[in-house]
Short mmCIF file of C-alpha atoms in Angstrom, two decimals:
data_model
loop_
_atom_site.label_atom_id
_atom_site.label_comp_id
_atom_site.label_asym_id
_atom_site.label_seq_id
_atom_site.Cartn_x
_atom_site.Cartn_y
_atom_site.Cartn_z
CA MET N 29 143.10 -13.00 -25.25
CA GLU N 30 144.62 -14.20 -22.27
CA ILE N 31 145.59 -16.79 -23.58
CA TYR N 32 147.98 -13.70 -26.10
CA ARG N 33 148.01 -11.85 -22.85
CA PHE N 34 149.88 -14.50 -21.21
CA ALA N 35 152.48 -15.69 -23.92
CA GLN N 36 153.15 -12.33 -24.17
CA GLU N 37 154.13 -11.59 -20.65
CA ILE N 38 156.52 -15.08 -21.28
CA ILE N 39 158.42 -14.56 -23.80
CA LEU N 40 159.43 -11.06 -22.36
CA ASP N 41 160.53 -13.23 -20.09
CA ALA N 42 162.43 -15.54 -22.39
CA GLY N 43 164.25 -13.83 -23.58
CA GLU N 44 165.60 -11.85 -20.00
CA PHE N 45 166.61 -15.43 -19.17
CA ILE N 46 168.59 -15.80 -22.47
CA ARG N 47 170.41 -12.57 -22.31
CA ASN N 48 170.87 -13.45 -18.39
CA ARG N 49 171.78 -16.28 -19.88
CA MET N 50 174.52 -14.54 -21.90
CA ILE N 51 175.82 -12.33 -19.91
CA GLU N 52 176.48 -14.68 -16.87
CA ASP N 53 178.25 -17.74 -18.85
CA PHE N 54 179.35 -16.45 -21.69
CA ASN N 55 183.63 -16.12 -22.49
CA ILE N 56 182.67 -13.87 -25.39
CA ASP N 57 185.50 -14.27 -27.28
CA SER N 58 185.49 -17.98 -27.90
CA LYS N 59 183.50 -19.65 -30.57
CA LEU N 60 183.93 -22.79 -28.34
CA ASN N 61 181.72 -22.14 -25.49
CA ALA N 62 179.33 -20.09 -27.61
CA ASN N 63 178.89 -23.52 -29.55
CA ASP N 64 178.00 -25.09 -25.87
CA LEU N 65 176.25 -22.54 -24.36
CA VAL N 66 173.39 -22.66 -27.43
CA THR N 67 173.23 -26.13 -26.89
CA ASP N 68 171.59 -25.48 -22.59
CA VAL N 69 170.53 -22.69 -23.47
CA ASP N 70 168.23 -23.47 -26.27
CA LYS N 71 167.11 -26.47 -23.85
CA GLU N 72 167.10 -25.15 -20.44
CA THR N 73 164.64 -22.05 -22.73
CA GLU N 74 162.06 -24.78 -23.81
CA GLN N 75 161.84 -26.10 -20.81
CA PHE N 76 161.43 -22.52 -18.52
CA LEU N 77 158.40 -21.34 -21.34
CA PHE N 78 157.45 -25.06 -20.86
CA ASP N 79 157.27 -25.16 -17.46
CA LYS N 80 155.20 -21.63 -17.30
CA ILE N 81 152.85 -22.89 -19.68
CA GLU N 82 152.31 -25.78 -18.41
CA GLU N 83 152.21 -24.00 -14.55
CA ARG N 84 149.46 -21.93 -16.20
CA TYR N 85 147.31 -23.91 -18.68
CA PRO N 86 148.13 -27.57 -18.35
CA GLN N 87 145.58 -28.70 -19.99
CA HIS N 88 147.31 -26.95 -23.17
CA ARG N 89 149.71 -28.98 -24.89
CA ILE N 90 153.29 -27.50 -26.27
CA LEU N 91 156.39 -29.34 -30.08
CA GLY N 92 158.81 -27.05 -28.64
CA GLU N 93 162.46 -27.90 -31.59
CA GLU N 94 164.83 -28.68 -28.39
CA GLY N 95 162.05 -32.10 -28.19
CA ALA N 96 159.18 -31.27 -25.87
CA GLY N 97 156.06 -32.33 -27.81
CA ALA N 98 157.95 -34.88 -30.36
CA ASP N 99 154.65 -37.33 -29.91
CA ILE N 100 152.21 -35.43 -30.93
CA GLU N 101 150.97 -36.08 -34.64
CA ASP N 102 147.72 -34.02 -34.54
CA ALA N 103 146.45 -30.44 -33.92
CA ASP N 104 143.07 -30.22 -31.74
CA GLY N 105 142.96 -28.57 -28.99
CA VAL N 106 145.05 -25.64 -27.42
CA LEU N 107 148.86 -26.68 -29.14
CA TRP N 108 152.14 -24.53 -29.09
CA ILE N 109 154.29 -24.34 -31.33
CA ILE N 110 157.23 -22.93 -29.88
CA ASP N 111 161.49 -22.49 -31.18
CA PRO N 112 163.64 -21.04 -28.16
CA ILE N 113 166.34 -20.24 -30.35
CA ASP N 114 165.70 -19.53 -33.95
CA GLY N 115 168.36 -19.02 -35.47
CA THR N 116 171.12 -20.36 -33.08
CA LEU N 117 174.30 -19.95 -35.72
CA ASN N 118 173.80 -16.26 -35.64
CA PHE N 119 174.00 -16.37 -31.51
CA VAL N 120 176.82 -17.81 -31.49
CA HIS N 121 178.90 -16.27 -34.47
CA GLN N 122 177.33 -12.55 -33.48
CA LEU N 123 175.51 -12.70 -30.34
CA GLU N 124 172.36 -10.72 -32.04
CA ASN N 125 169.86 -11.33 -34.86
CA PHE N 126 167.83 -14.32 -32.71
CA ALA N 127 164.78 -14.92 -32.02
CA VAL N 128 162.32 -16.43 -29.34
CA SER N 129 159.51 -18.07 -31.82
CA ILE N 130 155.38 -18.51 -30.78
CA GLY N 131 152.67 -19.86 -32.41
CA ILE N 132 149.92 -20.87 -30.82
CA TYR N 133 147.07 -22.47 -32.80
CA ILE N 134 143.39 -24.34 -31.47
CA ASP N 135 141.81 -26.68 -32.60
CA GLY N 136 144.10 -26.22 -35.77
CA LYS N 137 143.36 -22.91 -36.34
CA PRO N 138 145.41 -19.85 -35.86
CA TYR N 139 145.27 -17.86 -32.66
CA ALA N 140 147.67 -15.56 -31.62
CA GLY N 141 151.74 -15.13 -33.52
CA LEU N 142 154.54 -14.10 -31.36
CA ILE N 143 158.24 -13.26 -32.13
CA LEU N 144 161.00 -11.43 -29.75
CA ASP N 145 164.37 -10.65 -31.22
CA VAL N 146 165.87 -11.58 -28.07
CA MET N 147 168.79 -8.43 -27.96
CA LYS N 148 166.98 -6.20 -29.78
CA ASN N 149 164.16 -6.86 -27.53
CA ASP N 150 161.79 -5.84 -29.95
CA LEU N 151 158.21 -8.15 -29.31
CA TYR N 152 156.62 -9.09 -33.09
CA HIS N 153 152.66 -10.40 -31.93
CA ALA N 154 149.04 -10.99 -33.34
CA ALA N 155 146.45 -12.07 -32.64
CA PHE N 156 144.32 -13.12 -35.61
CA GLU N 157 142.06 -10.91 -37.45
CA GLN N 158 143.40 -7.61 -34.79
CA GLY N 159 145.92 -6.22 -35.88
CA ALA N 160 150.14 -7.00 -35.77
CA TYR N 161 151.91 -4.55 -33.56
CA LYS N 162 155.62 -4.48 -32.85
CA ASN N 163 155.63 -3.52 -28.93
CA ASP N 164 152.67 -1.08 -29.12
CA GLU N 165 153.11 -0.12 -32.53
CA VAL N 166 150.51 -1.23 -35.04
CA LEU N 167 152.09 -2.49 -38.40
CA HIS N 168 150.67 -1.39 -40.63
CA ASP N 169 149.60 -3.53 -44.58
CA ILE N 170 152.36 -4.72 -46.36
CA GLU N 171 153.21 -2.47 -50.08
CA GLU N 172 152.10 -5.50 -53.15
CA SER N 173 155.74 -6.00 -54.86
CA SER N 174 156.92 -7.00 -57.54
CA LEU N 175 160.53 -9.47 -57.75
CA LYS N 176 162.21 -7.30 -60.30
CA SER N 177 161.81 -4.10 -57.52
CA SER N 178 161.64 -6.30 -54.44
CA LEU N 179 164.88 -7.17 -51.68
CA ILE N 180 163.31 -10.80 -51.13
CA SER N 181 165.99 -13.28 -48.41
CA THR N 182 166.64 -16.90 -49.59
CA ASN N 183 169.74 -19.38 -47.87
CA ALA N 184 172.88 -19.21 -50.96
CA ASN N 185 172.61 -23.10 -49.01
CA TRP N 186 169.47 -23.90 -52.32
CA LEU N 187 171.50 -21.95 -54.25
CA VAL N 188 174.15 -24.36 -54.57
CA ARG N 189 171.65 -27.76 -53.83
CA GLU N 190 171.25 -29.68 -57.40
CA GLY N 191 168.47 -30.52 -58.06
CA ILE N 192 166.19 -27.98 -56.67
CA ASN N 193 168.36 -25.49 -57.34
CA ALA N 194 167.47 -24.12 -60.63
CA PRO N 195 164.05 -21.78 -59.58
CA PHE N 196 166.28 -20.33 -57.16
CA ILE N 197 168.83 -19.15 -59.20
CA GLN N 198 166.35 -17.99 -61.27
CA VAL N 199 164.31 -15.87 -58.51
CA VAL N 200 168.19 -14.41 -57.49
CA LYS N 201 169.03 -13.90 -61.39
CA ASP N 202 165.85 -11.88 -61.41
CA ALA N 203 165.05 -10.22 -58.36
CA ARG N 204 166.50 -6.69 -57.48
CA SER N 205 168.56 -8.19 -54.89
CA VAL N 206 168.95 -10.63 -52.42
CA ARG N 207 169.49 -10.99 -48.82
CA SER N 208 170.34 -13.14 -45.64
CA LEU N 209 168.97 -13.19 -42.02
CA GLY N 210 169.95 -16.15 -41.03
CA SER N 211 166.57 -17.03 -38.83
CA ALA N 212 163.68 -18.17 -40.63
CA ALA N 213 161.72 -15.89 -37.59
CA LEU N 214 163.40 -13.28 -38.21
CA GLU N 215 163.35 -13.30 -42.19
CA PHE N 216 159.30 -13.23 -41.32
CA VAL N 217 159.75 -10.48 -39.26
CA ASN N 218 161.23 -8.21 -42.21
CA VAL N 219 158.62 -9.35 -44.51
CA VAL N 220 156.21 -7.68 -42.61
CA ARG N 221 157.56 -4.57 -41.33
CA GLY N 222 157.90 -4.24 -45.49
CA THR N 223 161.47 -4.47 -45.16
CA SER N 224 161.81 -7.48 -47.79
CA SER N 225 159.14 -8.31 -50.15
CA ALA N 226 159.15 -12.59 -49.96
CA ALA N 227 161.29 -15.43 -48.21
CA LEU N 228 161.89 -18.48 -48.90
CA PHE N 229 162.89 -22.03 -47.73
CA PHE N 230 163.27 -24.63 -48.79
CA ARG N 231 162.73 -26.70 -45.51
CA LEU N 232 161.53 -25.01 -42.35
CA HIS N 233 160.14 -27.15 -38.96
CA PRO N 234 157.00 -25.87 -37.34
CA TRP N 235 158.25 -24.00 -35.24
CA ASP N 236 159.84 -21.80 -38.16
CA PHE N 237 157.31 -20.97 -39.05
CA ALA N 238 154.49 -21.41 -36.21
CA GLY N 239 154.33 -17.85 -35.08
CA GLY N 240 155.81 -15.96 -38.19
CA ILE N 241 152.64 -16.51 -40.57
CA ILE N 242 150.30 -15.61 -38.28
CA LEU N 243 151.84 -12.14 -38.13
CA LEU N 244 151.73 -12.00 -41.80
CA ASN N 245 149.19 -12.54 -42.39
CA GLU N 246 147.92 -10.15 -40.42
CA VAL N 247 149.44 -7.42 -41.52
CA GLY N 248 148.36 -8.30 -45.51
CA GLY N 249 150.61 -11.26 -46.49
CA ILE N 250 150.44 -15.10 -47.70
CA THR N 251 151.90 -18.16 -46.08
CA THR N 252 152.33 -21.33 -48.08
CA THR N 253 154.79 -23.86 -50.31
CA LEU N 254 157.72 -22.58 -52.33
CA LEU N 255 154.73 -24.63 -54.94
CA GLY N 256 151.32 -22.05 -53.54
CA ASP N 257 150.61 -25.03 -51.75
CA GLU N 258 148.86 -24.68 -48.53
CA VAL N 259 151.60 -25.52 -45.12
CA ARG N 260 151.11 -28.50 -42.96
CA LEU N 261 151.67 -27.28 -40.14
CA LEU N 262 152.90 -30.25 -37.83
CA LYS N 263 154.99 -30.93 -41.12
CA THR N 264 158.12 -29.96 -42.05
CA ASN N 265 157.06 -27.52 -45.17
CA SER N 266 159.03 -25.74 -48.28
CA ILE N 267 157.73 -22.10 -47.80
CA LEU N 268 157.06 -19.52 -49.04
CA ALA N 269 156.01 -15.78 -46.62
CA ALA N 270 155.83 -12.80 -48.88
CA ASN N 271 152.62 -10.33 -50.02
CA LYS N 272 150.52 -11.22 -52.52
CA THR N 273 151.30 -10.03 -56.10
CA ILE N 274 155.17 -10.99 -55.54
CA HIS N 275 154.37 -14.31 -54.32
CA GLY N 276 151.68 -15.32 -56.99
CA GLU N 277 155.02 -14.28 -59.57
CA LEU N 278 157.37 -15.89 -57.24
CA THR N 279 155.38 -19.17 -56.86
CA GLU N 280 155.54 -19.93 -61.05
CA TYR N 281 159.16 -20.24 -61.02
CA PHE N 282 158.85 -23.33 -58.36
CA ARG N 283 155.35 -25.39 -59.67
CA ASP N 284 158.09 -24.91 -63.84
CA ASP N 285 160.30 -26.90 -62.99
CA ASP N 286 159.28 -30.48 -62.33
CA SER N 287 162.54 -31.87 -61.11
CA PHE N 288 161.97 -29.58 -58.24
CA ILE N 289 158.36 -30.95 -57.61
CA LYS N 290 160.30 -34.16 -57.67
CA ASN N 291 162.11 -33.88 -54.96
CA HIS N 292 160.26 -30.98 -53.45
CA LYS N 293 158.65 -34.09 -52.90
CA ALA N 294 160.36 -36.87 -52.63
CA PHE N 295 162.15 -35.00 -49.48
CA HIS N 296 159.03 -33.63 -47.65
CA LYS N 297 157.33 -36.85 -48.36
CA LEU N 298 154.08 -35.54 -50.11
CA MET I 6 195.99 12.68 -35.84
CA GLU I 7 194.45 15.90 -36.42
CA ILE I 8 192.53 14.39 -39.63
CA TYR I 9 191.76 11.53 -38.69
CA ARG I 10 189.70 13.64 -35.66
CA PHE I 11 188.71 15.56 -38.32
CA ALA I 12 187.31 12.79 -40.37
CA GLN I 13 185.30 11.12 -36.93
CA GLU I 14 184.05 14.16 -36.68
CA ILE I 15 182.36 14.85 -40.13
CA ILE I 16 181.49 11.67 -40.74
CA LEU I 17 179.58 12.11 -37.76
CA ASP I 18 178.04 14.73 -39.21
CA ALA I 19 177.67 13.10 -42.44
CA GLY I 20 175.12 10.59 -40.80
CA GLU I 21 172.87 13.25 -39.00
CA PHE I 22 172.89 15.30 -42.12
CA ILE I 23 171.52 11.93 -44.17
CA ARG I 24 168.93 11.04 -40.53
CA ASN I 25 167.58 14.93 -40.90
CA ARG I 26 166.92 14.43 -44.13
CA MET I 27 165.34 10.34 -44.21
CA ILE I 28 162.08 12.57 -41.54
CA GLU I 29 162.18 15.62 -43.26
CA ASP I 30 161.42 13.73 -46.82
CA PHE I 31 160.43 10.57 -46.47
CA ASN I 32 156.90 9.26 -47.17
CA ILE I 33 158.42 5.53 -45.67
CA ASP I 34 154.87 3.54 -46.88
CA SER I 35 157.00 4.39 -50.84
CA LYS I 36 159.85 2.88 -52.23
CA LEU I 37 159.53 4.96 -55.81
CA ASN I 38 160.14 7.85 -53.06
CA ALA I 39 162.63 6.39 -51.17
CA ASN I 40 164.30 5.65 -54.96
CA ASP I 41 164.03 9.61 -55.01
CA LEU I 42 165.83 10.00 -52.31
CA VAL I 43 168.29 7.62 -52.18
CA THR I 44 170.08 9.59 -55.11
CA ASP I 45 169.27 12.76 -53.62
CA VAL I 46 170.93 12.44 -50.33
CA ASP I 47 174.11 10.77 -52.27
CA LYS I 48 174.94 13.76 -54.29
CA GLU I 49 174.25 16.44 -51.39
CA THR I 50 176.73 14.23 -48.58
CA GLU I 51 179.53 13.98 -50.45
CA GLN I 52 178.59 17.25 -51.17
CA PHE I 53 178.49 18.04 -47.45
CA LEU I 54 181.70 16.01 -46.81
CA PHE I 55 183.85 18.22 -49.96
CA ASP I 56 182.30 21.17 -48.58
CA LYS I 57 183.58 20.36 -44.79
CA ILE I 58 186.74 19.26 -46.64
CA GLU I 59 187.82 21.54 -48.75
CA GLU I 60 187.44 24.36 -46.60
CA ARG I 61 189.43 23.18 -43.81
CA TYR I 62 191.98 21.45 -46.33
CA PRO I 63 191.78 22.72 -49.40
CA GLN I 64 194.83 20.68 -50.68
CA HIS I 65 193.81 17.45 -50.45
CA ARG I 66 192.28 15.59 -52.86
CA ILE I 67 188.90 13.65 -53.40
CA LEU I 68 186.79 10.67 -54.55
CA GLY I 69 183.48 10.15 -53.66
CA GLU I 70 181.10 7.88 -55.30
CA GLU I 71 178.98 10.54 -56.91
CA GLY I 72 181.62 11.91 -59.18
CA ALA I 73 183.63 13.76 -57.10
CA GLY I 74 188.03 13.29 -58.25
CA ALA I 75 186.51 10.89 -60.99
CA ASP I 76 190.03 12.26 -62.80
CA ILE I 77 191.99 11.12 -60.48
CA GLU I 78 194.97 8.74 -61.55
CA ASP I 79 197.11 8.32 -59.35
CA ALA I 80 197.55 8.68 -55.63
CA ASP I 81 199.16 11.33 -54.45
CA GLY I 82 199.10 13.68 -52.00
CA VAL I 83 195.90 13.01 -49.19
CA LEU I 84 193.59 10.93 -50.74
CA TRP I 85 189.52 10.50 -49.43
CA ILE I 86 187.46 7.88 -50.69
CA ILE I 87 184.32 8.11 -50.26
CA ASP I 88 180.90 6.58 -50.42
CA PRO I 89 178.11 8.55 -49.30
CA ILE I 90 175.58 6.35 -48.69
CA ASP I 91 176.76 2.07 -49.23
CA GLY I 92 174.07 -0.46 -49.13
CA THR I 93 171.21 2.15 -50.90
CA LEU I 94 169.20 -0.53 -51.98
CA ASN I 95 168.99 -0.76 -47.83
CA PHE I 96 168.63 2.52 -47.57
CA VAL I 97 165.53 2.17 -50.10
CA HIS I 98 163.90 -0.71 -49.09
CA GLN I 99 164.51 -1.47 -44.84
CA LEU I 100 165.40 2.40 -43.36
CA GLU I 101 169.23 0.13 -41.90
CA ASN I 102 171.91 -0.67 -42.84
CA PHE I 103 173.35 1.64 -44.81
CA ALA I 104 176.61 3.00 -43.57
CA VAL I 105 178.99 6.25 -44.92
CA SER I 106 182.24 4.97 -45.74
CA ILE I 107 185.89 6.92 -45.09
CA GLY I 108 188.67 6.40 -46.16
CA ILE I 109 192.23 8.32 -46.07
CA TYR I 110 195.66 7.14 -47.62
CA ILE I 111 198.25 9.95 -47.22
CA ASP I 112 200.76 9.27 -50.88
CA GLY I 113 198.61 5.71 -51.36
CA LYS I 114 199.88 4.73 -47.60
CA PRO I 115 196.84 3.92 -45.23
CA TYR I 116 196.32 6.51 -42.90
CA ALA I 117 192.75 5.98 -41.34
CA GLY I 118 189.54 3.84 -41.93
CA LEU I 119 186.31 5.25 -40.60
CA ILE I 120 182.49 3.95 -41.22
CA LEU I 121 179.19 5.21 -40.40
CA ASP I 122 176.34 2.79 -39.22
CA VAL I 123 174.00 5.21 -39.69
CA MET I 124 170.44 4.80 -38.35
CA LYS I 125 172.72 3.11 -35.27
CA ASN I 126 174.48 5.92 -35.05
CA ASP I 127 178.24 3.79 -34.62
CA LEU I 128 181.11 4.81 -35.58
CA TYR I 129 183.89 2.46 -36.77
CA HIS I 130 187.06 4.26 -37.33
CA ALA I 131 191.18 3.11 -37.14
CA ALA I 132 194.33 5.33 -37.59
CA PHE I 133 196.52 2.51 -39.37
CA GLU I 134 198.67 1.69 -36.48
CA GLN I 135 196.97 3.10 -34.02
CA GLY I 136 194.26 0.35 -33.30
CA ALA I 137 190.88 0.06 -33.80
CA TYR I 138 187.83 1.45 -32.59
CA LYS I 139 183.43 1.28 -31.98
CA ASN I 140 183.04 4.95 -30.90
CA ASP I 141 185.01 5.09 -27.76
CA GLU I 142 185.38 0.98 -27.49
CA VAL I 143 189.55 -0.46 -28.35
CA LEU I 144 187.75 -3.26 -31.09
CA HIS I 145 189.65 -7.02 -29.77
CA ASP I 146 191.90 -8.84 -32.48
CA ILE I 147 189.26 -11.12 -34.13
CA GLU I 148 190.13 -14.79 -33.96
CA GLU I 149 191.37 -16.75 -36.36
CA SER I 150 188.96 -19.46 -37.74
CA SER I 151 188.27 -22.42 -40.68
CA LEU I 152 185.73 -22.00 -43.38
CA LYS I 153 183.84 -24.88 -42.30
CA SER I 154 183.17 -23.05 -38.53
CA SER I 155 182.79 -19.69 -39.66
CA LEU I 156 180.02 -17.35 -40.54
CA ILE I 157 181.07 -15.90 -44.32
CA SER I 158 179.46 -13.27 -46.73
CA THR I 159 178.68 -12.85 -49.44
CA ASN I 160 176.82 -12.01 -52.36
CA ALA I 161 173.97 -14.49 -53.92
CA ASN I 162 174.55 -12.39 -57.92
CA TRP I 163 177.94 -14.35 -57.09
CA LEU I 164 176.32 -17.68 -57.06
CA VAL I 165 174.26 -17.59 -59.77
CA ARG I 166 176.77 -15.88 -62.47
CA GLU I 167 178.69 -17.87 -64.98
CA GLY I 168 181.85 -18.32 -65.51
CA ILE I 169 183.35 -17.23 -62.07
CA ASN I 170 180.51 -19.02 -60.06
CA ALA I 171 181.90 -22.10 -59.45
CA PRO I 172 184.26 -21.67 -56.28
CA PHE I 173 181.31 -19.12 -55.03
CA ILE I 174 179.81 -21.82 -54.84
CA GLN I 175 182.52 -24.86 -53.29
CA VAL I 176 182.97 -22.27 -51.08
CA VAL I 177 179.24 -22.16 -49.53
CA LYS I 178 179.38 -25.42 -49.81
CA ASP I 179 181.84 -26.05 -47.39
CA ALA I 180 181.04 -22.91 -44.99
CA ARG I 181 179.66 -22.89 -42.17
CA SER I 182 177.22 -20.68 -43.20
CA VAL I 183 177.08 -17.73 -45.05
CA ARG I 184 175.15 -14.66 -44.88
CA SER I 185 174.29 -11.53 -47.04
CA LEU I 186 174.26 -7.27 -45.58
CA GLY I 187 173.53 -5.94 -49.01
CA SER I 188 176.59 -3.46 -47.68
CA ALA I 189 179.58 -4.24 -48.81
CA ALA I 190 180.53 -1.18 -45.71
CA LEU I 191 179.10 -2.53 -43.00
CA GLU I 192 180.23 -6.09 -44.02
CA PHE I 193 183.87 -5.25 -43.62
CA VAL I 194 182.87 -4.31 -40.04
CA ASN I 195 181.29 -7.95 -39.42
CA VAL I 196 184.77 -8.96 -40.24
CA VAL I 197 185.72 -6.63 -38.34
CA ARG I 198 184.03 -7.16 -35.28
CA GLY I 199 183.77 -10.57 -35.06
CA THR I 200 181.22 -11.47 -36.62
CA SER I 201 181.63 -12.73 -39.79
CA SER I 202 184.83 -14.03 -40.65
CA ALA I 203 184.72 -13.02 -43.92
CA ALA I 204 183.59 -11.60 -46.73
CA LEU I 205 183.85 -12.03 -50.04
CA PHE I 206 182.80 -9.85 -53.35
CA PHE I 207 183.39 -10.27 -56.97
CA ARG I 208 183.65 -6.61 -57.24
CA LEU I 209 183.74 -3.65 -55.68
CA HIS I 210 185.07 0.03 -55.92
CA PRO I 211 187.46 1.77 -54.26
CA TRP I 212 184.58 4.19 -52.05
CA ASP I 213 183.08 0.05 -51.52
CA PHE I 214 186.69 -1.07 -49.79
CA ALA I 215 188.58 2.00 -48.98
CA GLY I 216 188.12 2.74 -44.80
CA GLY I 217 186.78 -1.74 -44.84
CA ILE I 218 190.58 -1.67 -45.18
CA ILE I 219 192.05 0.30 -43.25
CA LEU I 220 189.37 -0.68 -39.97
CA LEU I 221 190.99 -4.82 -40.64
CA ASN I 222 193.76 -4.66 -41.20
CA GLU I 223 194.18 -2.75 -37.55
CA VAL I 224 192.44 -5.70 -35.34
CA GLY I 225 194.93 -8.04 -37.88
CA GLY I 226 192.86 -8.94 -40.53
CA ILE I 227 193.64 -9.11 -43.44
CA THR I 228 192.59 -7.20 -47.18
CA THR I 229 193.62 -8.58 -50.59
CA THR I 230 191.75 -10.26 -54.03
CA LEU I 231 189.90 -12.76 -54.04
CA LEU I 232 193.07 -14.67 -55.74
CA GLY I 233 195.65 -12.75 -53.01
CA ASP I 234 196.85 -10.49 -55.31
CA GLU I 235 197.55 -7.24 -53.47
CA VAL I 236 194.26 -4.61 -53.90
CA ARG I 237 194.33 -1.76 -56.39
CA LEU I 238 193.92 1.48 -54.38
CA LEU I 239 192.50 3.33 -57.23
CA LYS I 240 190.51 0.79 -59.69
CA THR I 241 187.53 -2.39 -58.84
CA ASN I 242 189.48 -5.39 -57.12
CA SER I 243 187.12 -8.49 -56.12
CA ILE I 244 188.16 -8.55 -52.48
CA LEU I 245 188.96 -10.57 -49.72
CA ALA I 246 188.45 -9.77 -46.47
CA ALA I 247 188.88 -12.30 -43.02
CA ASN I 248 191.15 -13.16 -40.54
CA LYS I 249 194.06 -14.98 -41.30
CA THR I 250 193.80 -18.09 -41.02
CA ILE I 251 190.10 -18.71 -43.65
CA HIS I 252 191.48 -15.96 -45.72
CA GLY I 253 194.78 -18.76 -46.89
CA GLU I 254 191.52 -21.72 -47.04
CA LEU I 255 189.89 -18.76 -48.92
CA THR I 256 192.14 -18.24 -51.89
CA GLU I 257 192.67 -21.57 -53.06
CA TYR I 258 189.12 -21.62 -54.25
CA PHE I 259 189.60 -19.24 -56.12
CA ARG I 260 193.51 -19.66 -57.22
CA ASP I 261 192.57 -23.03 -58.58
CA ASP I 262 189.72 -22.36 -60.47
CA ASP I 263 191.40 -21.38 -63.83
CA SER I 264 187.79 -20.23 -66.05
CA PHE I 265 186.98 -17.41 -62.29
CA ILE I 266 191.21 -16.45 -63.16
CA LYS I 267 190.89 -16.30 -66.87
CA ASN I 268 186.83 -14.07 -66.44
CA HIS I 269 188.50 -12.16 -63.15
CA LYS I 270 191.66 -10.70 -65.54
CA ALA I 271 188.85 -9.29 -67.93
CA PHE I 272 186.73 -8.54 -66.28
CA HIS I 273 189.16 -6.27 -63.79
CA LYS I 274 191.04 -5.60 -67.15
CA LEU I 275 194.19 -6.51 -64.77
#
């Protein structure tokens, strides 16, 4: 559990680093400056985490959104998968609702997942088969629910993209209501907290889901592709993160749509 | 300004009333209980506000989401338009992201708008031509922005409703990104704060927009129907709340769509 505790320390440090950088440089009235700042802070935060991990665990490998480990092709050994700022548009436009996400895998098996809501400084963390926490508070198993009585999360982009949108449209019609937060990591967190019953994405990168999958597993949820297949850790995937009941219900919408299946396969090079 | 100050007092009291009711009765693990609770708390909170207003200002009239003033057909005198819980599904499923909304109009003219983010206990308030505030902090004029560089808010429902969805779909395709929060009052607040550049709704009731319109006006924004027409205070309306630049851009999407215009007219009995 030493690596897990170390991960908790450095993700909290990364959050403080980001908040300080925002105070230093941020002209709150200018979205243009914010665009530049997020690029800088994204890279600096990845480097900040990279340096800390490399100093402590020189043998570990790191795959990051900003380019670290771009040559990694297998999951051997200890692999850190990091998104220094998940929800960059929220960072730019809202100054909130963005996260640092870390997933740690050992020989491809889940070890620990951590997501920090940076502005609230709330840390969601879980080690495999050890339960999930919000800061020091244990998170309980999520409730089962059906689509018609559930809030779910997805992005409007998928509803307007021809070739794949038919099942998304039917899901929206059948759901109780739909929310879009704009940070995949925090949409995972909402499923983990039970404030959303499912989160649906047509495309996520490893750093978008690596931490969330482990967290959700610890509260009784499940993550697969939209078709119900196992997520490939080092590739882009469609993602369905949900309680098990609604998960089963939702995969049927996508499995029953030949056009979706064909385009999903082509897009993700399956 | 006496009425304005009184409104600030009672909306904060209403927030405390709601939070206390949640603590008293809320079995946090049961969405089913939450469905019952929101019905009760909605009605009780409207009654709570109704009693306070009637005691202090017996001559004022009140139009509320839960049935108060259902017979009101004109805006003469001092009219309070109240939503005791805006974002009821968020109340039920998230225990956050819901609001109390109050708009006060005198002979149909804007007097004061107040929206309380209940769980954050943040009060957004404005008196006509006196500026807008978040608690004691002055809110600055919002920035102008174009659709392609903006986050906007809308609900997935409008994207999947045949007959009206074509312009919504094109807006989503052309926007930088789309968010859905699930509380009209708080989506107004996000435009007022500048964390969203526009909020689009196909149908809102008076209590959903009465407070927000006044707040947004005080930071240089504008609210009309999606076609750019003046909002009818006592009727359902489509609503476009935005900075003036993106507002002009967005109305063109809806004005150019004959099917939308026809169905919009029929739906709102224009």
